[in-house]
mmCIF file of C-alpha atoms in Angstrom:
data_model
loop_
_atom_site.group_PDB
_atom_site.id
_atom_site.type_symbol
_atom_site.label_atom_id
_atom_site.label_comp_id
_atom_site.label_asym_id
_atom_site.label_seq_id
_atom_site.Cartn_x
_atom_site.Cartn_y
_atom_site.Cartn_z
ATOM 1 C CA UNK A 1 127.920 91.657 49.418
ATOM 2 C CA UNK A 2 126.440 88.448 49.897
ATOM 3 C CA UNK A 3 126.666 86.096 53.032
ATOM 4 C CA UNK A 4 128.854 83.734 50.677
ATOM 5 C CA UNK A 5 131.165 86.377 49.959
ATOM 6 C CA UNK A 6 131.351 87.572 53.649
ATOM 7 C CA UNK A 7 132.349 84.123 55.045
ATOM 8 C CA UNK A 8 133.904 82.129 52.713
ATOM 9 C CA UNK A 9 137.210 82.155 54.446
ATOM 10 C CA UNK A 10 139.362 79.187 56.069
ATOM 11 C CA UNK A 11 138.396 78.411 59.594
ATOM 12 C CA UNK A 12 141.164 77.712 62.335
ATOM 13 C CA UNK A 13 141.195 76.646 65.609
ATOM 14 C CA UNK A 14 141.280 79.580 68.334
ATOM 15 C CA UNK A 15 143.584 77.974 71.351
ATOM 16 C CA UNK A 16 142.587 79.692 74.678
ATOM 17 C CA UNK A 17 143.042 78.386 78.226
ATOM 18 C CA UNK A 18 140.302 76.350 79.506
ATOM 19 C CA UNK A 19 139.356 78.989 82.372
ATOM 20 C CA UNK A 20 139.786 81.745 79.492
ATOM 21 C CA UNK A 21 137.211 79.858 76.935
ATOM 22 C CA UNK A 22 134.867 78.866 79.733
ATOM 23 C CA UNK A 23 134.409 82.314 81.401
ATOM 24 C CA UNK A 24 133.908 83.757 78.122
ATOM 25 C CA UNK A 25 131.088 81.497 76.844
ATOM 26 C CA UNK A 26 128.960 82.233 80.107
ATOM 27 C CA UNK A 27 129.579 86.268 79.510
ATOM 28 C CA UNK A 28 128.023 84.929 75.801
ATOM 29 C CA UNK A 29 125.216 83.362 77.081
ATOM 30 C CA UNK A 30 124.561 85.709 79.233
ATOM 31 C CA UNK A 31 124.660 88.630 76.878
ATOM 32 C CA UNK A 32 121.741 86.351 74.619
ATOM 33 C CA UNK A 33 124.480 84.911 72.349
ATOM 34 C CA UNK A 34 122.903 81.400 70.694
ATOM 35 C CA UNK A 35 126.505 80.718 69.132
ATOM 36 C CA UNK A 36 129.470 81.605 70.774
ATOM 37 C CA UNK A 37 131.085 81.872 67.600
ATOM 38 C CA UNK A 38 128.862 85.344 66.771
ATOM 39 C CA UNK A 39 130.464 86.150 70.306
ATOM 40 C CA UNK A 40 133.872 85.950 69.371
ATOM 41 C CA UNK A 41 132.707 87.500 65.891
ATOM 42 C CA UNK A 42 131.869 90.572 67.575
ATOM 43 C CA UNK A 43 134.619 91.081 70.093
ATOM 44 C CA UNK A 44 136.881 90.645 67.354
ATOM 45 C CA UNK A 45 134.921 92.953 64.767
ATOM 46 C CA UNK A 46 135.099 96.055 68.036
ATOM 47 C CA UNK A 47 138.642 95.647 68.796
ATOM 48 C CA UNK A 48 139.373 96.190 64.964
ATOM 49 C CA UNK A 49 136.730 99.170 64.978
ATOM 50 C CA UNK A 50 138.879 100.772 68.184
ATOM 51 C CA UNK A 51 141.537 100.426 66.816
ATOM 52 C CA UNK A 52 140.956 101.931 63.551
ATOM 53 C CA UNK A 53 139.803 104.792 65.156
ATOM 54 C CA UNK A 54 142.965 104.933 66.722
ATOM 55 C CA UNK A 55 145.512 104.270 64.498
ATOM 56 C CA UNK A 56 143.580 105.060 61.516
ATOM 57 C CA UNK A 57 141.867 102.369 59.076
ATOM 58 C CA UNK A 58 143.809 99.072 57.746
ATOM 59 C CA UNK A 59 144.317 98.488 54.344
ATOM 60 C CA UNK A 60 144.200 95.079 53.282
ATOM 61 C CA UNK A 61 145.912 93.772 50.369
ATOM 62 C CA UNK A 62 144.376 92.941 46.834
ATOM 63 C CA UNK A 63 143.804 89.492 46.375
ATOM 64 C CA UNK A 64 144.340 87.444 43.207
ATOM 65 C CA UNK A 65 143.068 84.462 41.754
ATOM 66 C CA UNK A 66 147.130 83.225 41.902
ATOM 67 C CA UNK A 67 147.832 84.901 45.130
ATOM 68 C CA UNK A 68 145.458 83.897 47.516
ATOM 69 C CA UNK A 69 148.168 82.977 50.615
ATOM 70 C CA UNK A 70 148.017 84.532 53.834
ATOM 71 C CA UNK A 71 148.938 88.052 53.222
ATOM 72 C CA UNK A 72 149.589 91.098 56.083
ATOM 73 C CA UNK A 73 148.500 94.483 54.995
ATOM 74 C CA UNK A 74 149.878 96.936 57.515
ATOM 75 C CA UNK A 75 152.173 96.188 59.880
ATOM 76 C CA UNK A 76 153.037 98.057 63.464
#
């Protein structure tokens, strides 16, 4: 799969407190992060890892050229 293919999704706005967002792009710097977005990329990418190991993996839903809303595969 190609980089295209990987990230052509919508971007949104993450709202976090101030404090929150601050404290976290130090930890990124810190850690040797150049963007803070491949920060939050990874934190995000092992929660979802733990927690398929725990709950077993999600399935996401098929997408179609006419369906290509916001969708939920599993829900809790």
């Amino acid at each position: 799969m190609s980089n295209y293919d990987l990230y052509k999704n919508k971007s949104y706005n993450l709202r976090l407190p101030n404090e929150l967002r601050m404290k976290f792009e130090i930890i990124a710097k810190r850690k040797g992060y150049k963007k803070i977005s491949h920060a939050y990329k990874d934190v995000i990418e092992n929660y979802v890892k733990a927690y398929e190991i725990q709950y077993g993996e999600i399935k996401l839903p098929i997408q179609t050229e006419g369906n290509n809303e916001n969708q939920q595969g599993d829900k809790e």
